[in-house]
Structures are given as C-alpha cells and as structure tokens.
Short mmCIF file of C-alpha atoms in Angstrom, two decimals:
data_model
loop_
_atom_site.label_atom_id
_atom_site.label_comp_id
_atom_site.label_asym_id
_atom_site.label_seq_id
_atom_site.Cartn_x
_atom_site.Cartn_y
_atom_site.Cartn_z
CA MET A 1 28.40 16.84 -26.83
CA ASN A 2 25.19 17.99 -28.34
CA ILE A 3 22.26 16.27 -28.69
CA ASN A 4 19.64 16.41 -31.12
CA LEU A 5 16.09 17.89 -29.11
CA ASN A 6 14.48 19.04 -32.27
CA GLU A 7 10.76 18.36 -32.03
CA PRO A 8 9.37 16.36 -34.81
CA CYS A 9 6.22 17.51 -36.11
CA ARG A 10 3.03 17.28 -34.21
CA TRP A 11 0.55 18.96 -36.78
CA LEU A 12 0.26 20.22 -40.43
CA SER A 13 -2.44 21.94 -42.08
CA ASP A 14 -2.47 19.57 -44.96
CA SER A 15 -3.44 16.46 -43.60
CA THR A 16 -5.89 14.71 -42.12
CA ASN A 17 -7.25 14.64 -38.88
CA ALA A 18 -6.60 11.03 -38.53
CA GLU A 19 -2.91 11.68 -39.46
CA ASN A 20 -2.33 14.77 -37.14
CA GLU A 21 -3.74 12.70 -34.05
CA ILE A 22 -0.98 10.11 -35.17
CA ARG A 23 1.23 12.49 -35.06
CA LEU A 24 0.47 13.84 -31.90
CA ILE A 25 0.45 10.34 -29.99
CA PHE A 26 3.84 9.82 -30.89
CA TYR A 27 5.01 13.77 -30.25
CA ASN A 28 3.99 12.99 -26.82
CA HIS A 29 6.08 9.36 -26.54
CA TRP A 30 9.00 11.96 -28.19
CA GLU A 31 8.18 14.21 -24.98
CA LYS A 32 8.20 11.46 -22.67
CA LEU A 33 11.64 10.13 -24.22
CA LYS A 34 13.04 13.81 -23.68
CA ASP A 35 11.97 14.17 -20.52
CA ARG A 36 13.35 11.03 -19.31
CA LEU A 37 17.05 11.47 -21.48
CA MET A 38 16.91 15.35 -19.39
CA ALA A 39 16.58 13.85 -16.33
CA GLY A 40 19.76 11.30 -16.99
CA VAL A 41 21.63 13.79 -17.83
CA SER A 42 20.92 16.44 -15.03
CA GLU A 43 21.79 13.32 -12.70
CA ILE A 44 25.02 12.17 -14.56
CA ASN A 45 26.12 16.23 -13.93
CA ALA A 46 24.92 16.50 -10.89
CA TRP A 47 27.00 13.09 -10.23
CA ARG A 48 30.08 14.47 -11.62
CA GLN A 49 29.66 17.90 -9.70
CA ARG A 50 29.00 15.81 -6.79
CA LEU A 51 32.57 13.60 -7.40
CA LEU A 52 34.95 17.00 -8.68
CA ASP A 53 33.74 18.42 -5.35
CA GLU A 54 34.98 15.31 -3.62
CA ILE A 55 38.11 15.37 -5.37
CA ASN A 56 38.62 18.87 -4.66
CA ASN A 57 37.98 18.49 -1.44
CA TYR A 58 39.95 15.25 -0.82
CA ALA A 59 43.34 17.31 -3.17
CA ASN A 60 43.04 20.61 -0.96
CA GLU A 61 43.45 18.63 2.29
CA GLN A 62 46.51 16.35 1.04
CA ILE A 63 48.06 19.99 -0.30
CA ARG A 64 47.64 21.44 3.53
CA VAL A 65 48.93 17.96 4.84
CA LEU A 66 51.82 18.50 2.27
CA ALA A 67 52.26 22.18 3.15
CA GLU A 68 52.33 21.37 6.73
CA ASP A 69 55.03 18.91 6.58
CA TYR A 70 57.09 21.06 4.18
CA GLU A 71 56.66 24.08 7.10
CA ARG A 72 58.06 21.75 9.85
CA GLN A 73 60.57 20.53 7.56
CA ARG A 74 61.44 24.12 6.85
CA ILE A 75 61.50 25.20 10.64
CA SER A 76 64.03 22.38 11.37
CA LEU A 77 66.82 23.16 8.51
CA ASP A 78 66.56 27.14 9.75
CA VAL A 79 67.67 26.07 12.97
CA LYS A 80 70.45 23.97 11.69
CA ARG A 81 71.20 26.50 9.32
CA GLU A 82 71.63 29.03 12.36
CA GLU A 83 73.31 26.29 14.48
CA ASN A 84 76.02 26.04 12.10
CA LEU A 85 76.49 29.72 10.98
CA ASP A 86 77.05 30.35 14.49
CA THR A 87 80.28 27.94 14.19
CA THR A 88 81.38 29.30 11.59
CA ARG A 89 81.79 32.28 12.58
CA ALA A 90 83.93 30.74 15.42
CA TYR A 91 85.64 28.48 13.35
CA CYS A 92 86.79 31.89 11.26
CA GLY A 93 87.62 33.73 14.25
CA ILE A 94 90.12 31.75 15.25
CA GLN A 95 91.04 31.26 11.73
CA SER A 96 90.67 27.59 11.68
CA VAL A 97 90.70 26.62 7.60
CA VAL A 98 90.62 23.08 8.17
CA LEU A 99 88.13 23.04 10.72
CA PHE A 100 85.67 25.11 8.39
CA THR A 101 86.30 22.61 5.83
CA GLU A 102 84.89 20.16 7.90
CA LEU A 103 81.88 21.74 8.54
CA ARG A 104 81.39 22.78 5.25
CA ASN A 105 81.32 19.39 3.91
CA ALA A 106 79.30 18.18 7.15
CA CYS A 107 76.74 20.94 6.06
CA GLN A 108 76.77 19.52 2.15
CA SER A 109 75.83 16.07 3.33
CA ILE A 110 73.03 16.36 5.63
CA GLU A 111 70.46 14.49 4.35
CA PHE A 112 66.32 14.88 5.52
CA GLN A 113 63.58 13.09 4.87
CA VAL A 114 59.94 14.68 2.94
CA ALA A 115 57.06 13.47 2.35
CA GLN A 116 56.07 11.49 -0.24
CA LEU A 117 53.00 10.52 -2.83
CA GLU A 118 51.50 7.47 -3.58
CA SER A 119 48.58 5.77 -5.10
CA ILE A 120 45.45 4.19 -3.38
CA ASN A 121 42.50 2.64 -4.32
CA THR A 122 39.34 4.14 -3.15
CA THR A 123 36.08 3.13 -3.34
CA LEU A 124 34.41 5.31 -6.36
CA GLN A 125 30.33 4.87 -6.96
CA ALA A 126 29.68 5.47 -10.09
CA ILE A 127 26.37 6.25 -12.56
CA LYS A 128 26.14 3.50 -15.47
CA VAL A 129 23.34 3.67 -18.71
CA ILE A 130 22.40 0.60 -19.51
CA THR A 131 21.06 0.68 -23.14
CA ILE A 132 18.04 -0.71 -23.98
CA SER A 133 20.20 -3.69 -25.82
CA GLU A 134 21.52 -4.35 -22.25
CA GLN A 135 18.63 -4.65 -20.72
CA ILE A 136 16.99 -7.20 -23.16
CA GLU A 137 19.63 -9.63 -22.32
CA ARG A 138 19.58 -9.47 -18.65
CA ASN A 139 15.94 -10.37 -19.07
CA LYS A 140 17.01 -12.83 -21.23
CA LEU A 141 18.70 -14.28 -18.59
CA GLU A 142 17.25 -13.79 -15.29
CA LYS A 143 14.47 -16.11 -17.23
CA ILE A 144 17.23 -18.36 -17.95
CA ASP A 145 18.24 -18.26 -14.40
CA THR A 146 14.63 -18.61 -13.30
CA THR A 147 13.72 -21.58 -15.63
CA LYS A 148 16.93 -23.48 -14.06
CA SER A 149 15.99 -22.76 -10.26
CA ASP A 150 12.62 -24.03 -10.94
CA ASN A 151 13.68 -26.88 -12.39
CA ASP A 152 16.25 -27.15 -9.42
CA GLN A 153 13.51 -26.93 -6.82
CA ASN A 154 10.96 -29.98 -8.74
CA LYS A 155 13.93 -31.99 -8.50
CA PRO A 156 14.08 -33.06 -5.27
CA ILE A 157 10.62 -33.46 -5.34
CA ILE A 158 10.31 -36.24 -7.80
CA GLU A 159 13.48 -37.67 -6.26
CA HIS A 160 11.60 -37.78 -2.85
CA THR A 161 7.98 -39.20 -4.35
CA ASN A 162 10.19 -42.16 -5.84
CA ASP A 163 11.88 -42.28 -2.26
CA ILE A 164 8.11 -42.72 -0.70
CA ASN A 165 6.97 -45.01 -3.62
CA ASP A 166 10.09 -47.10 -2.76
CA HIS A 167 9.72 -47.28 1.08
CA THR A 168 5.62 -47.63 0.38
CA GLY A 169 6.36 -50.81 -1.63
CA GLU A 170 9.05 -52.69 0.99
CA SER A 171 6.73 -51.94 3.72
CA ARG A 172 3.61 -53.53 1.54
CA ASP A 173 6.27 -56.45 0.88
CA GLN A 174 7.31 -56.97 4.62
CA HIS A 175 3.51 -56.46 5.40
CA ILE A 176 2.70 -59.43 3.04
CA LYS A 177 5.41 -61.36 4.62
CA LEU A 178 4.20 -61.02 8.00
CA ALA A 179 0.94 -62.33 6.96
CA SER A 180 2.08 -65.38 5.34
CA SER A 181 4.12 -65.67 8.37
CA ILE A 182 1.21 -65.16 10.90
CA THR A 183 -1.29 -67.91 8.74
CA ILE A 184 1.29 -70.77 8.76
CA GLU A 185 1.99 -69.96 12.16
CA THR A 186 -1.69 -70.15 13.17
CA ALA A 187 -2.50 -72.97 11.14
CA SER A 188 0.46 -74.51 12.60
CA HIS A 189 -0.90 -73.67 16.38
CA SER A 190 -3.85 -74.67 15.37
CA LEU A 191 -3.38 -77.91 14.32
CA THR A 192 -1.22 -79.10 16.97
CA PRO A 193 -2.92 -81.33 19.70
CA GLU A 194 -3.63 -79.60 22.95
CA SER A 195 -4.34 -82.61 24.95
CA SER A 196 -2.64 -85.44 26.04
CA ASN A 197 -5.15 -87.75 26.04
CA ILE A 198 -5.61 -88.41 22.33
CA ASP A 199 -5.14 -92.16 21.38
CA SER A 200 -2.09 -93.39 20.31
CA GLN A 201 -3.29 -96.00 18.21
CA ALA A 202 -5.05 -93.03 16.50
CA ILE A 203 -1.61 -90.78 15.98
CA ASN A 204 0.19 -94.17 14.88
CA ASP A 205 -2.65 -94.38 12.52
CA SER A 206 -1.60 -91.11 11.53
CA ASN A 207 1.93 -91.29 11.13
CA LYS A 208 1.20 -94.17 8.86
CA SER A 209 -0.76 -92.53 6.91
CA THR A 210 1.13 -89.73 6.62
CA GLU A 211 4.55 -91.97 5.72
CA ASN A 212 1.97 -93.90 2.96
CA ILE A 213 1.42 -90.71 1.47
CA LEU A 214 4.80 -89.22 0.74
CA ASN A 215 6.10 -92.61 -0.05
CA SER A 216 3.59 -92.42 -2.60
CA ASP A 217 4.70 -89.51 -4.31
CA ASP A 218 8.26 -88.31 -4.23
CA SER A 219 7.39 -84.90 -5.95
CA ILE A 220 5.13 -83.84 -2.75
CA ASN A 221 6.11 -80.24 -2.33
CA LYS A 222 3.38 -78.76 0.42
CA CYS A 223 2.59 -80.15 4.33
CA PRO A 224 -0.81 -82.24 3.95
CA ILE A 225 -1.44 -80.43 7.66
CA CYS A 226 -0.42 -77.06 7.61
CA CYS A 227 -0.22 -76.93 3.85
CA MET A 228 2.93 -75.46 4.15
CA ILE A 229 4.89 -75.56 0.19
CA PHE A 230 8.10 -77.24 1.45
CA PRO A 231 11.46 -75.57 -0.12
CA ILE A 232 12.97 -77.29 -3.55
CA LYS A 233 16.10 -78.16 -1.48
CA MET A 234 14.55 -79.90 1.29
CA LYS A 235 15.04 -83.43 1.39
CA HIS A 236 12.09 -86.59 1.41
CA ASP A 237 13.22 -87.49 5.19
CA ASP A 238 12.79 -84.05 6.34
CA ARG A 239 9.65 -83.37 4.78
CA SER A 240 7.95 -86.19 6.43
CA ARG A 241 9.37 -85.41 10.01
CA HIS A 242 7.53 -82.16 9.53
CA THR A 243 4.97 -83.62 9.10
CA ASN A 244 5.11 -86.18 11.60
CA GLU A 245 6.29 -83.33 14.15
CA HIS A 246 2.44 -81.97 14.24
CA CYS A 247 1.42 -85.16 15.69
CA THR A 248 3.75 -85.36 18.14
CA ASP A 249 2.56 -85.57 21.62
CA ASP A 250 3.41 -82.06 23.84
#
C-alpha cells in the first residue's frame, strides 16, 4: 500500500516571518504524525512477520508428521508386497491358476488407513487499528458508563439515609409513648394512698364527690385524679370505677 509521505511546505521566501512560523509549527505536527504512522506500520509488519514465521513453523511441523506417517505406511506396504510375491512364486511353481487368482483378488482388496487433515480453531493474537472516530465513540460510552455507575452508587446511600430517618422517627415515637406511659404511671402511683390509717369517712366523702362529678356531666372525658384521658368507647360506669380505684385502700 502506497502512503503519501510528501512533506508539507514549512518555509516560503515570499512569506512573512509570522506565516513561516505557523508553517513550521504545522510541519512539526506533521512530523510527529508521520513518526507515529511509521511506528505503527513497523509494529504491524513485525506482527505479520512473526505470525508468518509461526505459520511456517507450524506448517513445517505438520508436514513432518505427515511424512513420518507416510513412511510407516510405506514400510508396512513393502512388507506385504514381498510376502505376497513369495506366495505368488509358490503358486506359479505348482502352476495353480486358481490359487493365484484368489491371491491377486486378495491383494487388490487390501485396505489401509492414511493420515487425515482437519481444521482446528486456534487463538490468534492480532493487532487492530483503532481509528480516531472509534476512540471518540469509546470515550463517549465510557463517560455514559461512569455516570451510570455513579448514579447506582448514590442511590443506595439515599435509600439508606431514608431508612435511618424512618427508624429515627419510629424511635422518637416510641420514646414519646414511653414517656407518656411513665408520666401517667408515676402520677397514678403518687396519688395512691400508702397508709391504711386514712379516715374511712374521708374516703367515702371523696367517692361521693367523685361520683357527683361524673354524674353531673356525662361528657367528662378525663380522670379528675390522675388526669388520664378516657377512651371515647369507655362507658360511664367504667370511668367511675377507674376514678374510685384511686381512693380504694390497698
């Protein structure tokens, strides 16, 4: 293949120094481009020669194997020939046409194997030229793959953060519920009488007072002792029983 290696103009006498300077810059670029071309051509030619040498060596080896196999078959065939010649002489000596005819037919029907050739798949390390347009396309694909990989890596982090926030919210709700429970329970214990010497009349008066409060307003929804908010479905009798339990002796 003929490659255009004609040198570009790098200096003209009728041009300005600025123009010749630009020409020289591009001439240097051309020299670098030419050097890379020649280096690539040399590498390809070296690969081709190396491959040709490998092919020649392999072909010569296969020819040697084929010749050796032929030689073994040739020796075996020569031995059979001499054996049948001796037999032929014997039959001719007794003038037996029938036996000779049988011997001749047997010699003609002799079968023997020969070496065979077959195609095999081998690994060939080849050189491929990657053009500039192919390099640009590869760079685009690599950038797309890199962007996709970054997005895939960021997605689990966001999801993990959301999981942490969700768990934190659940934990916060649990703390609130626990604190409310402790407050109610503490208030309940603090208001429970600890002594059995409290005047029974005072207890009865308290019970009557509580009953009067509950009976006076059916819409009451909070215990007047522990301030617990009654559930909406809790009946009036159950609310009264709850309030009276605060004033019951242990």
